[in-house]
Short mmCIF file of C-alpha atoms and ligand atoms in Angstrom, two decimals:
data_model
loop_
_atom_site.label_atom_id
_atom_site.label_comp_id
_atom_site.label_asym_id
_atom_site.label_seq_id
_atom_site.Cartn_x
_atom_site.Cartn_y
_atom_site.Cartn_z
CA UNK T 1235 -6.29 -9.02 4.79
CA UNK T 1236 -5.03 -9.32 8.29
CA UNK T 1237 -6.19 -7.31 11.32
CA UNK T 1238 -3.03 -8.40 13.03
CA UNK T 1239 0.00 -6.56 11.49
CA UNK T 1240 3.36 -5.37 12.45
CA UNK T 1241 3.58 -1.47 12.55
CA UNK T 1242 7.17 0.19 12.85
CA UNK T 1243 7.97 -3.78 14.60
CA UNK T 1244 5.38 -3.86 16.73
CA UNK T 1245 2.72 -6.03 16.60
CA UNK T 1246 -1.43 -4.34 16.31
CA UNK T 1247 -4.51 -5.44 16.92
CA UNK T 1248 -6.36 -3.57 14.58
CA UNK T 1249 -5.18 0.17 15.61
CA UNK T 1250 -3.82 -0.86 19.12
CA UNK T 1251 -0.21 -2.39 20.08
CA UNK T 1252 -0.43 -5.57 21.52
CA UNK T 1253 2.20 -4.63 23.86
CA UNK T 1254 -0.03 -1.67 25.65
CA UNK T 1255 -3.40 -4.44 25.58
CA UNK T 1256 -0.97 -6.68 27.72
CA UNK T 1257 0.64 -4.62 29.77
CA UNK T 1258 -3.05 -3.33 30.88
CA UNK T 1259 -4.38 -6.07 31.28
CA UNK T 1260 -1.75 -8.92 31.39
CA UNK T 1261 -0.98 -12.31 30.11
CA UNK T 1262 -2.16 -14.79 28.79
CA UNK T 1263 -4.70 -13.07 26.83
CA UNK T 1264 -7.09 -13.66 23.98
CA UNK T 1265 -7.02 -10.58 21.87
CA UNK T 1266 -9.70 -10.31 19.50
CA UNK T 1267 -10.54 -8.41 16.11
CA UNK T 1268 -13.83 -6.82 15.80
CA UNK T 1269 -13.26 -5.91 12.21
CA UNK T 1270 -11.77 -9.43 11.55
CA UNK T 1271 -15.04 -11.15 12.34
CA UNK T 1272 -17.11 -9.09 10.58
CA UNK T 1273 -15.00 -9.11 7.53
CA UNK T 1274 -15.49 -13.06 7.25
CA UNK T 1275 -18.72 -13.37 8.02
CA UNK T 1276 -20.10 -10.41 5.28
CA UNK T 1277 -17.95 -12.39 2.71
CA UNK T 1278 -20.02 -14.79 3.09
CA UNK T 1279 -22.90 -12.67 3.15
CA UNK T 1280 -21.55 -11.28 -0.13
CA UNK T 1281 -20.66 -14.49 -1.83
CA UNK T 1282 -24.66 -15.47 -0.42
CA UNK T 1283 -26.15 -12.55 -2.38
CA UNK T 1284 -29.22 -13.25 -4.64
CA UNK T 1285 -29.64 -16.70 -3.33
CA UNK T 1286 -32.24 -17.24 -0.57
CA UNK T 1287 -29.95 -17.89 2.28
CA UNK T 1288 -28.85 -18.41 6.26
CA UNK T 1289 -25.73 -18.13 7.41
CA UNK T 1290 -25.15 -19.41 10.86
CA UNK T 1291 -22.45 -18.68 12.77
CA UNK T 1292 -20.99 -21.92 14.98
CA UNK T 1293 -21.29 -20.53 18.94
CA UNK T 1294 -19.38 -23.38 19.78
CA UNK T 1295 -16.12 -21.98 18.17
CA UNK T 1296 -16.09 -19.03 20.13
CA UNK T 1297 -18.93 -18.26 22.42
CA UNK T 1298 -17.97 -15.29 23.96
CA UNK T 1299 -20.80 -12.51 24.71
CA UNK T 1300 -19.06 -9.56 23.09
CA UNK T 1301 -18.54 -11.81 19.81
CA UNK T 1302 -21.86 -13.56 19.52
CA UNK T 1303 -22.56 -9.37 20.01
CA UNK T 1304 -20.79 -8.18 16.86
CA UNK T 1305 -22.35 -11.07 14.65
CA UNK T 1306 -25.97 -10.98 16.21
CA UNK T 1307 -25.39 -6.94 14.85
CA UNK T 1308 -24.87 -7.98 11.38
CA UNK T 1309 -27.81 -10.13 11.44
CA UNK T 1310 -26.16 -13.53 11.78
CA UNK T 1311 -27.88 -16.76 12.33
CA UNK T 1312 -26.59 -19.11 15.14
CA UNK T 1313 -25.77 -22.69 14.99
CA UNK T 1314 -25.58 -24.05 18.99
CA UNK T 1315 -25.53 -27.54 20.14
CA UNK T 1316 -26.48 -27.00 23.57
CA UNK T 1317 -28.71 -25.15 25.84
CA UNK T 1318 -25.75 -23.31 27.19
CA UNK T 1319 -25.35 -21.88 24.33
CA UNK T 1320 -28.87 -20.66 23.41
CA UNK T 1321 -29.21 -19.06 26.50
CA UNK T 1322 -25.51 -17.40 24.89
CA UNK T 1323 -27.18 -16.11 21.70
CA UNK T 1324 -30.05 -14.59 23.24
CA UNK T 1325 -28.26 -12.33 25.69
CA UNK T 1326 -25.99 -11.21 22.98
CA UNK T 1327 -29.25 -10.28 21.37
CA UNK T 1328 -29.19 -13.22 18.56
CA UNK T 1329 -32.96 -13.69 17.03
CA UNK T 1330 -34.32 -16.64 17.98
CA UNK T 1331 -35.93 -17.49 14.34
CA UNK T 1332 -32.27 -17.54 12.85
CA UNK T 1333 -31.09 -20.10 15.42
CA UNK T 1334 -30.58 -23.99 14.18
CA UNK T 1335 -30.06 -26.32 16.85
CA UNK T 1336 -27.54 -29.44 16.12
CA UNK T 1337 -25.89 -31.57 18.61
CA UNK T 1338 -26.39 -35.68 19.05
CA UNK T 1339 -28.02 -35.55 22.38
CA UNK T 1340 -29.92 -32.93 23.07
CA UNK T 1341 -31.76 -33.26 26.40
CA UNK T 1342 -35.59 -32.70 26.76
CA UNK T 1343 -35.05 -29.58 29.06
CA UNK T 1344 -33.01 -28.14 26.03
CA UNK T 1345 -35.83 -28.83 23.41
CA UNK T 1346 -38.42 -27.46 25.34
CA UNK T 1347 -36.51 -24.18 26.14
CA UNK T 1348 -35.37 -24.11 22.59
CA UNK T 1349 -39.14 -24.77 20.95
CA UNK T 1350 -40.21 -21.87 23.24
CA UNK T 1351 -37.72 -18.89 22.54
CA UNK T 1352 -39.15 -20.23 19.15
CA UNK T 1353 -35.69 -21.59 16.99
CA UNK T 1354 -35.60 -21.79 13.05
CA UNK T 1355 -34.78 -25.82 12.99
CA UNK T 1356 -33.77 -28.50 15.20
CA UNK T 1357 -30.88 -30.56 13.35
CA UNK T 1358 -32.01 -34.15 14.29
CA UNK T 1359 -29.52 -36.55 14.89
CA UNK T 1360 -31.09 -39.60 15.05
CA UNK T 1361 -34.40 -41.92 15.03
CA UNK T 1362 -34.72 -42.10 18.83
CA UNK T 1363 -33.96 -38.07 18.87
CA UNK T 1364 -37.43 -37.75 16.72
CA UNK T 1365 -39.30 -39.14 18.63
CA UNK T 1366 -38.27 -37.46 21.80
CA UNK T 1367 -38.39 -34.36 20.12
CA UNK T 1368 -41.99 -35.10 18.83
CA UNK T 1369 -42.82 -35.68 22.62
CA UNK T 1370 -41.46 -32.73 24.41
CA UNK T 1371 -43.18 -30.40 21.19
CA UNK T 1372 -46.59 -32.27 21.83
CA UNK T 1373 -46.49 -30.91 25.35
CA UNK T 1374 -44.88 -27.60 24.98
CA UNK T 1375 -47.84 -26.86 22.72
CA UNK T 1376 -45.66 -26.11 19.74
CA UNK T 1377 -45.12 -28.19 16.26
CA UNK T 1378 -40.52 -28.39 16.25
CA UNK T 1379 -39.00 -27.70 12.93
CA UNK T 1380 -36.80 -30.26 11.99
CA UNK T 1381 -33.76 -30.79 9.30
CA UNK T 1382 -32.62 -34.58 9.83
CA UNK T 1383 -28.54 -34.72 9.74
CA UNK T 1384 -27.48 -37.13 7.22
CA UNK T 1385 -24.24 -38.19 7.58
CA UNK T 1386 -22.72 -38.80 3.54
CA UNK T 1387 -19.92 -41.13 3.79
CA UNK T 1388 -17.52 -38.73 2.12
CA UNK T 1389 -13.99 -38.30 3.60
CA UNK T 1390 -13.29 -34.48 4.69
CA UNK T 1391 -9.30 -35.63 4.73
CA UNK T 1392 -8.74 -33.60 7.61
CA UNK T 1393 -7.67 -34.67 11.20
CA UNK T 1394 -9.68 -38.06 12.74
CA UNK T 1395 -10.92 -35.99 15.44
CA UNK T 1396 -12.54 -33.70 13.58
CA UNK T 1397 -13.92 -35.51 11.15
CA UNK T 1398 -17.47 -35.97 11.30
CA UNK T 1399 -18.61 -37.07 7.79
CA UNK T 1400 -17.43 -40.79 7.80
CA UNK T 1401 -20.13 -43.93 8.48
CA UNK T 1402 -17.98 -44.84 11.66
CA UNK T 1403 -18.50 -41.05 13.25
CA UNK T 1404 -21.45 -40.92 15.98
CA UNK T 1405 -23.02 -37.79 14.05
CA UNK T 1406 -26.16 -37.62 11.65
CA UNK T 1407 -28.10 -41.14 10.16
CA UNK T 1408 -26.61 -43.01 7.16
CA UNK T 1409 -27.78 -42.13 3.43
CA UNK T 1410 -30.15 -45.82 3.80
CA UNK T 1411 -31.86 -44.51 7.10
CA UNK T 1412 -32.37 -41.05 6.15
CA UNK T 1413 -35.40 -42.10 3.93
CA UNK T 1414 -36.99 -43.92 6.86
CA UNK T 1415 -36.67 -41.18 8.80
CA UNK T 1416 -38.03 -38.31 7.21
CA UNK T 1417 -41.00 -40.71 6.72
CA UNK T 1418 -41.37 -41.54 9.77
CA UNK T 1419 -41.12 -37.28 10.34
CA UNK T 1420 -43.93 -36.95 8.14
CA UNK T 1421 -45.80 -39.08 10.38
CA UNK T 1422 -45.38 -37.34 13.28
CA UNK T 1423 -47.84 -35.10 14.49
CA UNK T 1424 -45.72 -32.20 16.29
CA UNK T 1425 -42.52 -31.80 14.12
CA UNK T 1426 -42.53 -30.41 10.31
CA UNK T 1427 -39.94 -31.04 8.39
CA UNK T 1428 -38.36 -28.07 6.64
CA UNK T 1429 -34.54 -29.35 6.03
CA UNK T 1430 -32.03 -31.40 5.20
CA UNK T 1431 -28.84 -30.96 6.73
CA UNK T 1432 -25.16 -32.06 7.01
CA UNK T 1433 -21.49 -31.07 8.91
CA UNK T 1434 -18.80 -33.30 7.25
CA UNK T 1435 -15.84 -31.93 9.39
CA UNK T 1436 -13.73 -28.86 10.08
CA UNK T 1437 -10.79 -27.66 8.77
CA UNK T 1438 -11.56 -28.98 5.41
CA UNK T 1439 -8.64 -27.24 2.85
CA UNK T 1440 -10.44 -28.91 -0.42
CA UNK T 1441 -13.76 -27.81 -1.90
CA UNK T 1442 -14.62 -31.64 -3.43
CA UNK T 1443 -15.77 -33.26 -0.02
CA UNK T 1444 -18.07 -30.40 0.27
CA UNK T 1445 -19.49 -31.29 -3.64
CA UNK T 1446 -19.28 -35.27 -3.44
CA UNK T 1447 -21.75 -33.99 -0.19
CA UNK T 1448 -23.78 -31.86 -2.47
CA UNK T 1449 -24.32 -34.39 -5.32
CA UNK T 1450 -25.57 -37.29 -2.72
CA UNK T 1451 -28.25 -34.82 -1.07
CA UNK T 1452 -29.37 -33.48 -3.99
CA UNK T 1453 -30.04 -36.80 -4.96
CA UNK T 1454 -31.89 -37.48 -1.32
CA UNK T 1455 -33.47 -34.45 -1.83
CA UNK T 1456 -35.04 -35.82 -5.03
CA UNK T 1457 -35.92 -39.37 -3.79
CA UNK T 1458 -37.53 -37.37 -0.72
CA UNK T 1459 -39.87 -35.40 -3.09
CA UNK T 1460 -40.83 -38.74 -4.95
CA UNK T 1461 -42.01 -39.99 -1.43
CA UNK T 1462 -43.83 -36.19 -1.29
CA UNK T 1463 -41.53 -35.03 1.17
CA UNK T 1464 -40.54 -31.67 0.18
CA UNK T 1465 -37.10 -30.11 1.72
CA UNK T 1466 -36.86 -26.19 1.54
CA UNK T 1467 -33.81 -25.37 3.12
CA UNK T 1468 -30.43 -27.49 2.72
CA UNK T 1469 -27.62 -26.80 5.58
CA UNK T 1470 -24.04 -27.75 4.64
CA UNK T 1471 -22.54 -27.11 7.65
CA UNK T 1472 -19.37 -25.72 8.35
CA UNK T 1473 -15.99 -26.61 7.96
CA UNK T 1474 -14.07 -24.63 5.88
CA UNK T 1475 -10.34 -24.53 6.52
CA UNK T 1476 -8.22 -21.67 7.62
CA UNK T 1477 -4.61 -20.71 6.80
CA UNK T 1478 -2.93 -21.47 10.02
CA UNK T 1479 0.74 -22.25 8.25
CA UNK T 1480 1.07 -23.19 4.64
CA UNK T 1481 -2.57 -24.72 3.80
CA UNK T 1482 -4.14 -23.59 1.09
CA UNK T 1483 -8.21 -23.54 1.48
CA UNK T 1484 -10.26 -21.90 -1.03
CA UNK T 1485 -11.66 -18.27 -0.04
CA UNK T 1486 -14.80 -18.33 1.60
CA UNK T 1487 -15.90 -16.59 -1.89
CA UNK T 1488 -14.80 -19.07 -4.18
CA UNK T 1489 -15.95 -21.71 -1.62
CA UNK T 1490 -19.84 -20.28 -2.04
CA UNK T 1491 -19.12 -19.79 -5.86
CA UNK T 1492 -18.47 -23.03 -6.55
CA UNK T 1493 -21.68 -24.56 -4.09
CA UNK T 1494 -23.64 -22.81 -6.09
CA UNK T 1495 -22.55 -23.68 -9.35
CA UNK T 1496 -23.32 -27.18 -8.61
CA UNK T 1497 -26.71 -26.25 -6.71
CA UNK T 1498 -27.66 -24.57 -10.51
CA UNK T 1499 -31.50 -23.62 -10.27
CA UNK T 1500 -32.36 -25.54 -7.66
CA UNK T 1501 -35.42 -23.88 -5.39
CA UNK T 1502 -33.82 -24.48 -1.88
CA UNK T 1503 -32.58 -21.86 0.45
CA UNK T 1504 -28.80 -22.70 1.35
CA UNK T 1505 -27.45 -22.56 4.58
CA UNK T 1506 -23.60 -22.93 6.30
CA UNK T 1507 -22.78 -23.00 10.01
CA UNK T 1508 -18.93 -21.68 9.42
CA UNK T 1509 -17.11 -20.95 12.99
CA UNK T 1510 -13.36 -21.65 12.19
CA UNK T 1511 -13.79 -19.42 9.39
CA UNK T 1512 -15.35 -16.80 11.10
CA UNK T 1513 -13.26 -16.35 14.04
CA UNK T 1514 -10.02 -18.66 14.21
CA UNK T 1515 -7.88 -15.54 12.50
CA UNK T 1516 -9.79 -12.86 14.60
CA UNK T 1517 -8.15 -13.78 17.46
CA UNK T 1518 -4.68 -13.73 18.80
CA UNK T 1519 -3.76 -15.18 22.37
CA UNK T 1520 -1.08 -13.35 23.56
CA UNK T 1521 1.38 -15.08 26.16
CA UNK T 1522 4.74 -13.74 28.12
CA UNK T 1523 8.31 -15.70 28.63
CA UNK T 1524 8.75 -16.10 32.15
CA UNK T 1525 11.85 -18.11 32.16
CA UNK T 1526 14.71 -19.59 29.31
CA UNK T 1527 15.55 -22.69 29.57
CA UNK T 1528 18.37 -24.12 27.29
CA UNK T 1529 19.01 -27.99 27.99
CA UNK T 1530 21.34 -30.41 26.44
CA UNK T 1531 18.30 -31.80 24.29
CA UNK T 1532 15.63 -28.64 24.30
CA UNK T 1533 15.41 -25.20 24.35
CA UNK T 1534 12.90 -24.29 26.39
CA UNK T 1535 10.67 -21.03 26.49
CA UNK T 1536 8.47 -21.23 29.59
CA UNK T 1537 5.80 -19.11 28.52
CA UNK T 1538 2.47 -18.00 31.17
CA UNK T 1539 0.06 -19.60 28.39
CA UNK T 1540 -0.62 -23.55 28.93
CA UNK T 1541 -2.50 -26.04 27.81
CA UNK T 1542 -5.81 -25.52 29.61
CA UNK T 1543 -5.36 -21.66 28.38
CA UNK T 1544 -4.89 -23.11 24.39
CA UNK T 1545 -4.93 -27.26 24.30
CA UNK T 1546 -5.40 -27.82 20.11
CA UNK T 1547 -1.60 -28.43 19.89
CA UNK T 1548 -1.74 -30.74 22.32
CA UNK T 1549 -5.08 -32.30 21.45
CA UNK T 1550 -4.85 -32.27 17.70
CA UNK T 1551 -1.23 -31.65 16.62
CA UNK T 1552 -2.19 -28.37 16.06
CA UNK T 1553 0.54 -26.36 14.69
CA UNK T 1554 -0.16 -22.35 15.31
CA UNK T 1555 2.07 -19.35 14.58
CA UNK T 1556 3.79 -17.56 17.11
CA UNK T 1557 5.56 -14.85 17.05
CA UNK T 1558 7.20 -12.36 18.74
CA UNK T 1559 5.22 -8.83 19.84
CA UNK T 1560 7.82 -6.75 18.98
CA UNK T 1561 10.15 -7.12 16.18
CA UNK T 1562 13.57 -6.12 17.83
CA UNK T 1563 15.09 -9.56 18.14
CA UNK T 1564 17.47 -8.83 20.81
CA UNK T 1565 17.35 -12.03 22.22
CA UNK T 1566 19.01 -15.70 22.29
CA UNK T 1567 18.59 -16.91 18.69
CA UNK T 1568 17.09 -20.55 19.07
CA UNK T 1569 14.55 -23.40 17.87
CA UNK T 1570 12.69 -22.81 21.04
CA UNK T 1571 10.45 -25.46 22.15
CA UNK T 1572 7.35 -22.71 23.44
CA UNK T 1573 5.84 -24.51 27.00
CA UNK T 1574 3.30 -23.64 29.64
CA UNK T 1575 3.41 -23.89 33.11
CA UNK T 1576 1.12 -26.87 33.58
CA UNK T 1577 2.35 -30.51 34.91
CA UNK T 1578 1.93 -32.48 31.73
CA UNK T 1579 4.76 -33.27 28.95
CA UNK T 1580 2.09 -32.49 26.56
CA UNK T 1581 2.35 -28.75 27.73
CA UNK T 1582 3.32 -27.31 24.61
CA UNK T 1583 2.01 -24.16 22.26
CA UNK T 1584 4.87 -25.24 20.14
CA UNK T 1585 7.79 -27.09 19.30
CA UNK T 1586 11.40 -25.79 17.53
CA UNK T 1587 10.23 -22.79 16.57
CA UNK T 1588 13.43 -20.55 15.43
CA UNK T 1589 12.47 -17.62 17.47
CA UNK T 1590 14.89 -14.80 19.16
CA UNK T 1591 13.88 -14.44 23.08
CA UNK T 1592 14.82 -12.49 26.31
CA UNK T 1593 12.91 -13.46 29.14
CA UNK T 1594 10.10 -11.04 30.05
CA UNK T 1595 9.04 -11.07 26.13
CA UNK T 1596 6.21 -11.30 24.63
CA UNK T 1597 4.73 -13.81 22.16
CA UNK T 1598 1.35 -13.68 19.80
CA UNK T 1599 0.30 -17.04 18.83
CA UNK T 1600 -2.17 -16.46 15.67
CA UNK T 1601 -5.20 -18.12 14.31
CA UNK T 1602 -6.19 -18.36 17.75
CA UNK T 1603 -9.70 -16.96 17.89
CA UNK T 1604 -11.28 -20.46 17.28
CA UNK T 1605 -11.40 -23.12 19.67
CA UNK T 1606 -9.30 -21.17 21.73
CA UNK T 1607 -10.84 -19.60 24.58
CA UNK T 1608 -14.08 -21.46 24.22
CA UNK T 1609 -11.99 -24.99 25.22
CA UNK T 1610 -9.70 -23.60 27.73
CA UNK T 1611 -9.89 -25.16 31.66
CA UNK T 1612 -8.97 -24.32 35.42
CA UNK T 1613 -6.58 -27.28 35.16
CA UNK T 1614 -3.81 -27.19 37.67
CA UNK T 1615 -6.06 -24.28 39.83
CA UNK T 1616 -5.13 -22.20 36.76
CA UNK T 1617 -8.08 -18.84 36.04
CA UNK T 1618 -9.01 -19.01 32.34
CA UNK T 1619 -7.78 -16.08 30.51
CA UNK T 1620 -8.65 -12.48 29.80
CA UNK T 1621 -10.67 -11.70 26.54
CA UNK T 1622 -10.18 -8.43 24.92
CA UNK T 1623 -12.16 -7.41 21.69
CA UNK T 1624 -10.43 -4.79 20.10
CA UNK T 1625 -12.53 -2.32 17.81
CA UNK T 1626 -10.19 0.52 15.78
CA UNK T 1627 -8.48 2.20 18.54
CA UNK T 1628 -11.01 1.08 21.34
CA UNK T 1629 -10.00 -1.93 23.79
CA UNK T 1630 -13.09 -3.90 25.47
CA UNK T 1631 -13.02 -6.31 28.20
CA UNK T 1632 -15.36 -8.88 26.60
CA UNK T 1633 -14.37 -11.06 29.77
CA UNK T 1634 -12.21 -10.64 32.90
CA UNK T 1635 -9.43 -12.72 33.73
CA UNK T 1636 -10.70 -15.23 35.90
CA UNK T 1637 -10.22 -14.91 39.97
CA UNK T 1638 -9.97 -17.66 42.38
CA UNK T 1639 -12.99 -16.21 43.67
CA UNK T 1640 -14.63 -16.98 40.40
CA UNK T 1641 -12.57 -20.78 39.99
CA UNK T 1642 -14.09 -22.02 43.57
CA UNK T 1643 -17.70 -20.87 43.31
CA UNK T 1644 -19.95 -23.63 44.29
CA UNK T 1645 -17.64 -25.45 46.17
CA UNK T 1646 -17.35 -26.53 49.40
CA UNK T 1647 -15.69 -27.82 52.24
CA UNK T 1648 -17.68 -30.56 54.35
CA UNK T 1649 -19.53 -29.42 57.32
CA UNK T 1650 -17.87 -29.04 60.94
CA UNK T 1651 -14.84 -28.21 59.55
C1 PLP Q 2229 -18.36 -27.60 14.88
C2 PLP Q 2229 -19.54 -27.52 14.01
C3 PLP Q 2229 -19.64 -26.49 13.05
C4 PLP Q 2229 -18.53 -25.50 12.81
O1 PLP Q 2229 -17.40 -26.08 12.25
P1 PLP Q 2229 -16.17 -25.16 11.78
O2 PLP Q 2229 -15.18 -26.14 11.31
O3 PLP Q 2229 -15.71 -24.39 12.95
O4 PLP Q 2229 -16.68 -24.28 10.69
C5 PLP Q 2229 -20.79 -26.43 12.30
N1 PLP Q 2229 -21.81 -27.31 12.47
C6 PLP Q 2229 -21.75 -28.30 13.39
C7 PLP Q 2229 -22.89 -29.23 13.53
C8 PLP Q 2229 -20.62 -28.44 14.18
O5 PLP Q 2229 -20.57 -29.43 15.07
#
């Protein structure tokens, strides 16, 4: 089900044309669907159901207030990987107690504020990262809940950059250390160990990474208890794939269905930190054509969106949907070659897309709720974006467009002059 649809040609959010969003409150714009992100994350609330469970929602993949709002209402957990991001989830009135912390270098500041707004579970990353965080919870007073992040050695076959799950990646300890360090856990006086956890990579379009992962910690899971380590909760991360073009990844539901299948009767509560899942198709960034510009070797749309606005096409070959807002087609018939305004060749939202434009148009690039906003830069003196979180027929400014008032705070010239 899609909360983006064409009505009569013209593109909605939900029960709102994109057209009157943007013409009230301009381009480029991130257009969100309340609806949309609640959908996804009660289907996996649904597929959860009679299984002790926790599912936290990624921050990183889209951070903004009014989101981390909608979730913290359905009673989400929150994964967050930095202290930027707790202080995030507990303004958007997140609970503390459903909050895991991951992240491979977590500074002492951001332990300490995390053990004190009281967090479910500190994913640990690494040997040296127990010991620091067995330090910093010996003098905040508190003992720090810890899951260590074991990294399996299982290929998620998605993009290098985003693949996390491989021996080579900085993330988690190898399968051989993880025994060493949950014992040396159990030594420590000021952590408890509650969990075992793992992230293997995002986008992930195949469900048999996620059980190769499953069978190997399962099987740590058993050689812990032998040792008398006992593991109550096992995090699997996040990383299921979206449809952005013609990838096919399992449903969240049958994703669950078939976790648990292999799980069988174990006693362990499960949890998932999805974000792509959750928000990538909640979210539309919406983008006008300022100028056509046909050339001997491209046709080029030069659109108000760049690359600091949206950068996963240029960063990771991204390919994303875009479309036009309304359906008339008037326009020069072309594969258009869709480019921002930014100095950089790599300035692109997309390439030879067969598209029919008039300058002044607009464009909807989909699946762009994830890693969209949440990466987007004041390169070339450029404001970030508006974000608008659309909810039936209401419009809400879940963040202004950004001033140059806003862009220079904090700096300043030298003195004298
Ligand atoms: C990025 C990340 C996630 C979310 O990944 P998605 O692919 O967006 O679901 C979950 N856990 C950790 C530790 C991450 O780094």
């Amino acid at each position: 089900m899609s909360f983006f649809s064409y009505r009569e040609g013209e593109l909605h959010a939900e029960d709102v044309p994109v057209r009157a969003i943007c013409d009230a409150h301009g381009t480029p714009a991130y257009i969100y669907s309340r609806a949309a992100l609640e959908n996804a994350y009660l289907e996996y609330e649904r597929a959860l159901e009679g299984c002790e469970h926790l599912v936290c929602y990624a921050v990183k993949a889209n951070s903004n207030l009014a989101v981390l709002d909608v979730l913290a209402r359905l009673g989400a957990g929150f994964d967050i990987v930095s202290g930027g991001e707790l202080e995030r989830v507990l303004q958007a009135g997140g609970d503390p107690a459903k909050i895991v912390f991951s992240g491979v270098s977590k500074t002492a500041a951001e332990m300490a504020r995390a053990l004190e707004a009281g967090i479910h579970c500190f994913n640990v990353e690494s040997a040296a990262e127990l010991e620091a965080l067995n330090s910093v919870a010996n003098a905040v007073g508190r003992p720090a809940p810890v899951s260590v992040r074991v990294n399996p050695d299982v290929d998620a076959k998605t993009h290098p950059y985003i693949s996390t799950g491989l021996r080579e990646n900085k993330f988690g300890v190898t399968m051989e250390e993880a025994l060493r360090v949950y014992q040396r856990a159990a030594e420590l006086e000021h952590v408890e160990i509650i969990g075992l956890d793992c992230h293997i990579g995002s986008q992930l379009t195949d469900i048999s990474p996620y059980l190769d992962t499953l069978q190997r910690l399962l099987e740590l899971i058993d050689t812990l208890a032998k040792a008398g380590i006992t593991i109550r909760h096992l995090d699997l991360g996040g990383g299921l794939g979206v449809r952005y073009r013609d990838e096919e990844p399992p449903s969240i539901a049958s994703f669950i269905a078939a976790i648990r299948e292999q799980l069988g009767q174990r006693e362990l509560t499960l949890m998932f930190e999805p974000g792509r899942s959750i928000a990538a198709n909640a979210g539309i960034l919406a983008t006008r054509v300022e100028y056509l510009k046909p050339t001997a070797e491209h046709n080029f749309a030069l659109v108000d969106a760049g690359m600091n606005d949206m950068i996963r096409p240029a960063l990771y070959q991204a390919w994303l949907d875009i479309q036009p807002v309304s359906q008339a087609g008037s326009g020069q018939r072309a594969q258009w070659d869709i480019v921002g305004p930014v100095c950089e060749t790599g300035d692109f939202l997309g390439k030879g897309r067969d598209l029919s434009l008039n300058q002044g148009d607009l464009l909807a690039m989909f699946g762009a709720g994830a890693y969209g906003f949440v990466m987007s830069s004041n390169y070339n003196t450029r404001g970030r974006a508006a974000e608008l979180l659309v909810d039936g027929e209401q419009v809400h400014v879940a963040r202004e467009r950004e001033s140059f008032t806003d862009m220079i705070r904090g700096e300043q010239r030298l003195p004298g002059s």
